[in-house]
Amino acid sequence: MGFQSGKVLSRGVRWCAAICCFLIAIFGTAASSSMEIARRVPRILILYPYDERIVATTEAGEAVRTRLLEVTNAKIELFSEFLDLSRFPEREHLERMARYLSAKYADRQPDVVIALGEESARFIVQNRNGLADHAKIIFGGFSRATANNLKLPDDMIGALSEFDILKTAEMARRLQPQAHHLYIIGGSADFDRAWLATARTDLANFSKDYETTYLENLTIEEFTRRVAELPRDSIILALTIFKDSSGSNFIPREAIRQIAQTASAPIYGPYPTYIDYGAVGGNFVTFNSLGTTMADLALGAIAGKGGSSVDAPPTYVVDARQLRHWGLSAANLPPGAIQMFKEKTFWEQYHYVIIATLAVITAQGVVITGLLIERRRRRKAQSESHRRLLEVVHLNQSATAGALSASIAHELNQPLGAIRSNAEAAAVILRSETPDLKLIEQILVDIRDDDQRAHEVISQVRNLLKKRGDIDCQTFDLNDVAASAIKILHGEALRRGVAVHTYPLPRKLPIRADKVHVQQVILNLATNAMDAMLDVAACDRRLIIETALARGSKVELSVSDTGRGIPDGQLASVFEPFFTTKPTGTGLGLSIARAIVETYGGKISAGNRPQGGAIFRIVLPLAQSG
């Protein structure tokens, strides 16, 4: 019993030792291979099945190269070989290529071989020995079913792409729901015939809903003519045309473009290279994504990582220009479909500019709204200011009328007294036996003139005392207003013993303002001037009012006196509110005068005359030039 146990133990030890040796052999080989690659720059061979004109494999290969160079920072050796099997499909050519490549890479065998397409994969499987004895093989560009049919070795992995012609047909049905005819186009090369056979199987049930016709074994001219004569309600599925029935070789997309130029119905295809060559689109794996996936598998192999084949997801891709050309609605596309060459909407092209413009407009709108509000407030303030100005001016006019009441009464007494005297004289004449009618007529004329004088005095007083709700702007002669102001002051000047001298410019001086306001300014200045001469001898009291033209189409009115003048330290303050040098003054006359003058775009200033006394100057713009 114990022996038997010892024999069992001995047998188990031997089995464990054998398994360990086996694992060491396997992983030791892999480890040594990875260490060898790590000691030098990795070598990768990209194997193309056709020549460089075939865009499908060329795009995939370029995607492989771009990805590998980007990830490795260009620290990699890349080799490319074109088998050119579309033009040289013979067995002898394959054998010559195998011998040539084995000799070429005898001293630089690749670490990874990337086989693009079914033909490249079959070639490397059959000729692996001598060309890539220890290389990792990455394939791509065909379906899982094709990979199973090829019976690829277990250590080969790849990026599988399912070119499902049925999905392309289903997309065509969505875009053309009213179609009744189905046409499938294929060439005469071995690859073309294989595609046609696959389509017959995959489209067996789909084609039952249509009148289905397979166009094959034709020349390129016959293809073009037949497709140009098809009914408009047809769906055309173009597979590949590597060769036509006459033996002419083609790049499939170039053949499709020639046919599509005169086609009478939309054409669909299973390859992205048909986009921009007349096809509406289809369901396929883009060659760029296929190449990127294969490159990632190759990078994993270089790093010694294990892996398995992966599926490259297909995508619906259409040419938006073809949709527009055939009047096909993009709303009927399958979800997630990509529209190439789609014209951007105005919003898509300029949304940043639109947003910026809207922001600027909004900001401008806010600013304009603020300015309008401020303008409204400003107008309201101006209106309020005018109203207050009118009130202040009215109060000032009332004060002036009160100050001149004695002179006004004197001015009224003169014509009234004359009227009474003339009336009494007329009564005496009329009581005589022979009344002198001519004398009575002269007396009546005098009474009428005296009445007019009294009326003018009353009108002037009424204008001074009248309260108005708005400014009455009008064009008038400054000389006339100055003369009317002097008439009002005449009685006061006589009472004070002031000689009034006027020097009007012998021409009209039209200005635009409120006549009563300008008259009030002259009255304020003249009244202040007469007040300033109270301490001056009666014989030296002179009030001088003069008008003249100023520079810049303006008119100047000056009021001067022969008083003691204004102290230099007070010249800057004479127009300030409530500033006065008179014991009984309010200090508002000159301030009101300045407000009135500035309201009508003018200026007022004060100074001293060289010969003594003060002078005030008013400058106002002329209402018209010349």
XYZ file of C-alpha atoms in Angstrom, residues 24-458:
435
model
C 8.946 26.984 -19.982
C 9.505 26.019 -23.598
C 6.431 27.966 -24.749
C 6.747 31.080 -22.598
C 10.494 31.033 -22.786
C 10.259 31.234 -26.565
C 7.745 34.087 -26.366
C 9.803 35.894 -23.760
C 12.992 35.532 -25.755
C 11.172 36.780 -28.862
C 9.860 39.842 -26.981
C 13.302 40.505 -25.528
C 14.821 40.273 -28.995
C 12.299 42.808 -30.378
C 12.901 45.058 -27.382
C 16.638 45.151 -28.172
C 16.031 46.552 -31.694
C 13.520 48.543 -33.752
C 10.459 46.376 -34.585
C 9.901 45.407 -38.232
C 6.397 45.321 -39.711
C 5.501 44.228 -43.236
C 2.222 45.495 -44.773
C 1.069 43.126 -47.505
C -1.274 44.590 -50.130
C -3.244 42.168 -52.359
C -3.421 44.441 -55.426
C -1.476 47.358 -56.844
C -1.285 50.866 -55.431
C -4.223 52.090 -57.549
C -6.805 50.165 -55.525
C -7.986 52.860 -53.129
C -9.671 50.539 -50.617
C -6.524 48.716 -49.544
C -4.405 51.839 -50.007
C -6.569 53.818 -47.544
C -6.479 50.972 -45.026
C -2.716 50.678 -45.386
C -2.200 54.400 -44.910
C -4.316 54.257 -41.761
C -2.098 51.411 -40.487
C 1.091 53.375 -41.189
C -0.237 56.563 -39.612
C -1.326 54.804 -36.443
C 1.916 52.854 -36.035
C 4.166 55.873 -36.593
C 2.085 57.981 -34.224
C 2.073 55.492 -31.333
C 5.740 54.412 -31.649
C 6.972 57.964 -32.271
C 8.304 56.698 -35.639
C 10.662 54.211 -33.906
C 9.655 51.369 -36.202
C 10.631 49.877 -39.563
C 7.728 49.684 -42.012
C 7.818 47.687 -45.255
C 5.144 47.520 -47.953
C 4.683 44.903 -50.688
C 2.030 44.851 -53.436
C 1.107 41.372 -54.739
C -0.737 42.868 -57.764
C -3.123 39.910 -57.916
C -5.855 41.793 -59.815
C -3.623 41.896 -62.891
C -1.529 38.754 -62.235
C -3.773 36.143 -60.609
C -1.833 33.152 -62.011
C -0.254 30.509 -59.723
C 3.141 31.039 -61.323
C 3.078 34.702 -60.314
C 2.245 33.762 -56.705
C 5.137 31.286 -56.616
C 7.548 33.860 -58.049
C 6.403 36.473 -55.495
C 6.876 33.959 -52.646
C 10.428 33.158 -53.739
C 11.239 36.837 -54.273
C 9.941 37.994 -50.896
C 11.578 35.092 -49.021
C 14.928 36.023 -50.517
C 14.381 39.734 -49.972
C 13.578 39.371 -46.255
C 15.946 36.481 -45.507
C 18.155 38.646 -43.283
C 15.391 40.986 -42.075
C 12.408 38.841 -41.360
C 9.454 40.907 -40.105
C 8.178 40.645 -36.556
C 4.595 41.305 -37.666
C 2.934 40.820 -41.048
C -0.281 42.780 -41.695
C -2.237 41.088 -44.480
C -4.795 43.383 -46.082
C -7.661 41.423 -47.649
C -8.435 37.792 -48.298
C -5.795 37.242 -51.011
C -2.980 38.621 -48.845
C -4.030 36.408 -45.922
C -4.143 33.308 -48.130
C -0.732 34.151 -49.593
C 1.009 34.572 -46.234
C -0.545 31.369 -44.865
C 0.750 29.358 -47.832
C 4.194 31.016 -47.874
C 4.849 31.738 -44.227
C 7.923 29.507 -43.978
C 11.006 31.337 -45.101
C 9.279 34.720 -45.279
C 7.934 35.183 -41.756
C 8.864 32.101 -39.723
C 8.375 33.666 -36.285
C 6.209 36.668 -37.237
C 2.813 37.400 -35.787
C 0.213 37.552 -38.588
C -2.534 40.191 -38.480
C -5.243 40.043 -41.138
C -8.224 42.205 -41.957
C -10.713 43.316 -44.572
C -12.973 40.266 -44.859
C -15.718 38.547 -42.914
C -15.615 35.887 -40.201
C -17.151 33.345 -42.611
C -14.345 33.981 -45.103
C -11.788 33.581 -42.304
C -13.313 30.213 -41.375
C -13.257 29.075 -45.017
C -9.568 29.983 -45.265
C -8.860 27.781 -42.221
C -6.367 30.268 -40.846
C -3.928 29.100 -38.160
C -4.985 29.694 -34.562
C -2.155 32.169 -33.935
C -3.457 34.544 -36.622
C -5.780 37.306 -35.421
C -7.448 40.079 -37.338
C -9.963 42.867 -37.737
C -13.054 41.300 -39.253
C -15.318 43.395 -41.447
C -18.700 42.224 -42.586
C -19.581 43.629 -46.004
C -23.292 42.957 -45.667
C -24.919 43.734 -48.990
C -28.324 43.055 -47.420
C -27.947 46.051 -45.063
C -27.090 48.248 -48.027
C -30.188 46.970 -49.819
C -32.345 47.628 -46.766
C -31.065 51.224 -46.658
C -31.933 51.614 -50.344
C -35.468 50.362 -49.655
C -35.886 52.969 -46.876
C -34.784 55.719 -49.249
C -36.869 54.420 -52.195
C -40.058 52.948 -50.701
C -41.846 53.181 -54.100
C -39.233 51.160 -56.021
C -40.373 48.065 -57.981
C -37.173 46.940 -59.700
C -33.858 45.635 -58.309
C -30.666 45.400 -60.364
C -27.353 43.903 -59.149
C -24.179 44.732 -61.096
C -20.999 42.599 -61.011
C -17.916 42.154 -63.173
C -16.222 39.098 -64.714
C -13.129 38.680 -62.497
C -12.970 35.787 -60.018
C -13.484 38.210 -57.147
C -16.452 39.783 -58.981
C -18.089 36.381 -59.545
C -17.592 35.437 -55.898
C -19.315 38.659 -54.862
C -22.250 37.909 -57.195
C -22.613 34.443 -55.700
C -22.638 35.901 -52.186
C -25.231 38.510 -53.214
C -27.549 35.850 -54.661
C -27.512 34.052 -51.334
C -27.767 37.107 -49.079
C -30.473 38.806 -51.167
C -32.599 35.722 -51.830
C -35.505 36.803 -49.617
C -35.063 40.555 -50.191
C -35.247 40.178 -53.993
C -38.663 38.492 -53.810
C -40.280 41.907 -53.306
C -38.878 43.242 -56.604
C -38.442 42.361 -60.238
C -34.807 41.345 -59.817
C -32.172 41.283 -62.561
C -28.436 40.462 -62.312
C -26.342 42.411 -64.814
C -23.134 40.417 -65.420
C -20.822 39.236 -68.178
C -21.084 42.608 -69.924
C -18.544 45.071 -71.258
C -18.221 48.431 -69.535
C -20.016 50.055 -72.458
C -22.893 47.599 -72.144
C -23.085 48.225 -68.399
C -23.286 51.973 -69.021
C -25.948 51.668 -71.731
C -28.141 49.210 -69.814
C -28.072 51.259 -66.582
C -28.969 54.426 -68.473
C -32.164 52.730 -69.741
C -33.451 51.351 -66.426
C -36.821 52.494 -64.988
C -36.713 55.402 -62.559
C -38.255 53.286 -59.791
C -35.213 50.983 -59.671
C -32.679 50.155 -56.954
C -29.206 49.476 -58.372
C -26.654 47.591 -56.224
C -23.136 47.820 -57.655
C -20.706 45.161 -56.336
C -17.258 45.182 -57.971
C -15.990 45.327 -61.541
C -12.331 44.390 -61.560
C -12.700 43.044 -65.112
C -15.457 43.205 -67.711
C -16.462 40.536 -70.226
C -13.960 41.875 -72.776
C -11.066 41.234 -70.379
C -10.410 44.940 -69.631
C -9.174 45.593 -66.094
C -10.669 48.326 -63.934
C -10.410 49.925 -60.566
C -13.940 49.236 -59.270
C -14.734 52.795 -58.239
C -13.646 54.127 -61.647
C -15.962 51.648 -63.355
C -18.818 52.672 -61.030
C -18.218 56.339 -61.812
C -18.400 55.708 -65.549
C -21.690 53.845 -65.136
C -23.176 56.372 -62.684
C -22.622 59.352 -64.982
C -25.593 58.369 -67.163
C -27.533 56.163 -64.723
C -31.310 56.609 -64.701
C -31.721 55.497 -61.051
C -29.744 55.730 -57.782
C -26.738 53.395 -57.350
C -25.693 51.881 -53.997
C -22.509 49.987 -53.133
C -20.802 48.074 -50.303
C -17.534 50.066 -50.274
C -16.739 53.540 -48.909
C -14.536 54.219 -51.942
C -17.681 54.440 -54.073
C -18.644 57.620 -52.220
C -17.848 60.673 -54.387
C -17.837 58.388 -57.464
C -21.564 58.446 -58.146
C -22.907 56.060 -55.498
C -25.543 57.155 -53.001
C -23.874 55.109 -50.253
C -24.166 51.859 -48.344
C -23.396 49.932 -45.166
C -19.700 49.196 -44.710
C -16.656 49.373 -42.530
C -14.605 52.422 -43.389
C -11.083 51.546 -44.463
C -9.638 54.120 -42.123
C -11.212 52.488 -39.044
C -10.234 49.038 -40.365
C -6.592 50.099 -40.717
C -6.537 51.690 -37.243
C -7.931 48.495 -35.686
C -5.323 46.320 -37.443
C -2.544 48.677 -36.315
C -3.661 48.372 -32.687
C -3.565 44.562 -32.966
C -0.047 44.799 -34.393
C 1.098 47.024 -31.518
C -0.242 44.472 -29.038
C 1.661 41.716 -30.814
C 4.919 43.716 -30.660
C 4.415 44.212 -26.928
C 4.008 40.457 -26.448
C 0.350 40.694 -25.501
C -2.070 37.977 -26.471
C -5.225 38.809 -28.341
C -8.090 37.631 -30.469
C -9.860 38.750 -33.579
C -12.182 41.730 -33.245
C -15.094 42.993 -35.312
C -14.851 46.392 -36.929
C -18.375 47.871 -36.655
C -19.985 48.871 -39.973
C -21.587 52.275 -40.542
C -24.216 53.655 -42.895
C -22.554 56.323 -45.045
C -24.223 58.327 -47.830
C -23.280 61.130 -50.196
C -25.554 64.074 -49.362
C -25.111 65.423 -52.886
C -26.524 62.221 -54.365
C -29.494 62.365 -51.994
C -30.227 65.855 -53.264
C -29.644 64.844 -56.893
C -32.137 61.974 -56.761
C -34.601 63.740 -54.464
C -34.146 61.196 -51.641
C -35.179 62.292 -48.160
C -32.474 62.188 -45.490
C -35.258 61.665 -42.957
C -35.578 58.068 -44.254
C -31.937 57.197 -43.506
C -31.238 54.589 -40.802
C -30.380 56.038 -37.370
C -26.738 57.070 -37.044
C -26.132 57.334 -40.802
C -23.268 59.649 -41.784
C -23.872 62.210 -44.525
C -20.687 63.120 -46.353
C -20.357 66.307 -48.410
C -23.369 67.734 -46.623
C -23.621 71.454 -47.145
C -23.571 73.178 -43.833
C -26.505 75.356 -42.954
C -25.979 79.041 -42.428
C -26.106 78.412 -38.665
C -23.559 75.561 -38.852
C -21.143 77.645 -40.908
C -21.409 80.901 -39.026
C -22.845 80.078 -35.599
C -19.861 81.642 -33.830
C -20.254 84.804 -35.892
C -24.032 84.768 -35.372
C -23.643 84.344 -31.621
C -21.059 87.117 -31.495
C -23.262 89.347 -33.668
C -26.308 88.655 -31.508
C -24.231 89.379 -28.423
C -23.076 92.670 -29.935
C -26.631 93.526 -31.023
C -27.938 92.616 -27.584
C -25.256 94.729 -25.956
C -26.048 97.558 -28.352
C -29.743 97.112 -27.600
C -29.049 97.342 -23.881
C -26.880 100.413 -24.431
C -29.473 101.996 -26.753
C -32.249 101.231 -24.265
C -30.171 102.788 -21.528
C -29.463 105.801 -23.716
C -33.152 106.147 -24.569
C -34.049 105.972 -20.895
C -31.320 108.484 -20.129
C -32.522 110.646 -23.020
C -36.053 110.531 -21.674
C -34.805 111.418 -18.216
C -32.684 114.180 -19.713
C -35.638 115.604 -21.628
C -37.752 115.397 -18.537
C -35.010 117.175 -16.579
C -34.677 119.765 -19.343
C -38.426 120.290 -19.334
C -38.366 120.659 -15.578
C -35.392 123.007 -15.857
C -37.254 125.127 -18.421
C -40.313 125.217 -16.218
C -38.253 126.288 -13.218
C -36.430 128.826 -15.397
C -39.743 130.280 -16.508
C -40.888 130.520 -12.901
C -37.652 132.183 -11.808
C -37.741 134.560 -14.769
C -41.360 135.448 -13.976
C -40.455 136.157 -10.374
C -37.548 138.250 -11.559
C -39.825 140.100 -13.976
C -42.283 140.769 -11.164
C -39.458 142.046 -8.979
C -38.238 144.265 -11.805
C -41.737 145.592 -12.373
C -42.039 146.307 -8.662
C -38.658 148.065 -8.625
C -39.682 150.160 -11.628
C -43.237 150.831 -10.432
C -42.525 154.478 -9.641
C -41.011 155.033 -13.062
C -43.884 153.171 -14.688
C -46.404 155.286 -12.814
C -44.514 158.405 -13.937
C -44.545 157.156 -17.530
C -48.302 156.612 -17.321
C -49.000 159.933 -15.632
C -47.489 161.896 -18.492
C -49.859 160.689 -21.266
C -52.807 160.517 -18.889
C -52.204 164.100 -17.709
C -51.814 165.277 -21.293
C -55.072 163.509 -22.235
C -56.892 165.310 -19.385
C -55.464 168.702 -20.292
C -56.359 168.281 -23.957
C -59.859 167.098 -23.067
C -60.436 170.157 -20.853
C -59.118 172.479 -23.578
C -61.408 170.870 -26.127
C -64.400 171.363 -23.807
C -63.606 175.093 -23.414
C -63.307 175.512 -27.185
C -66.576 173.743 -27.767
C -68.396 176.101 -25.349
C -67.334 179.147 -27.384
C -69.734 180.729 -29.909
C -67.486 179.891 -32.848
C -65.452 176.752 -31.923
C -62.254 176.214 -33.862
C -62.826 172.803 -35.373
C -59.299 172.445 -36.717
C -57.892 173.071 -33.258
C -60.282 170.517 -31.801
C -59.131 168.027 -34.476
C -55.505 168.586 -33.472
C -56.421 168.127 -29.804
C -58.060 164.784 -30.666
C -54.929 163.670 -32.522
C -52.851 164.531 -29.442
C -55.266 162.590 -27.218
C -54.961 159.574 -29.508
C -51.124 159.731 -29.450
C -51.055 160.049 -25.657
C -53.426 157.100 -25.409
C -51.065 155.044 -27.611
C -48.146 155.963 -25.351
C -50.096 154.842 -22.294
C -51.078 151.636 -24.075
C -47.430 150.839 -24.862
C -46.433 151.387 -21.235
C -49.227 149.120 -20.015
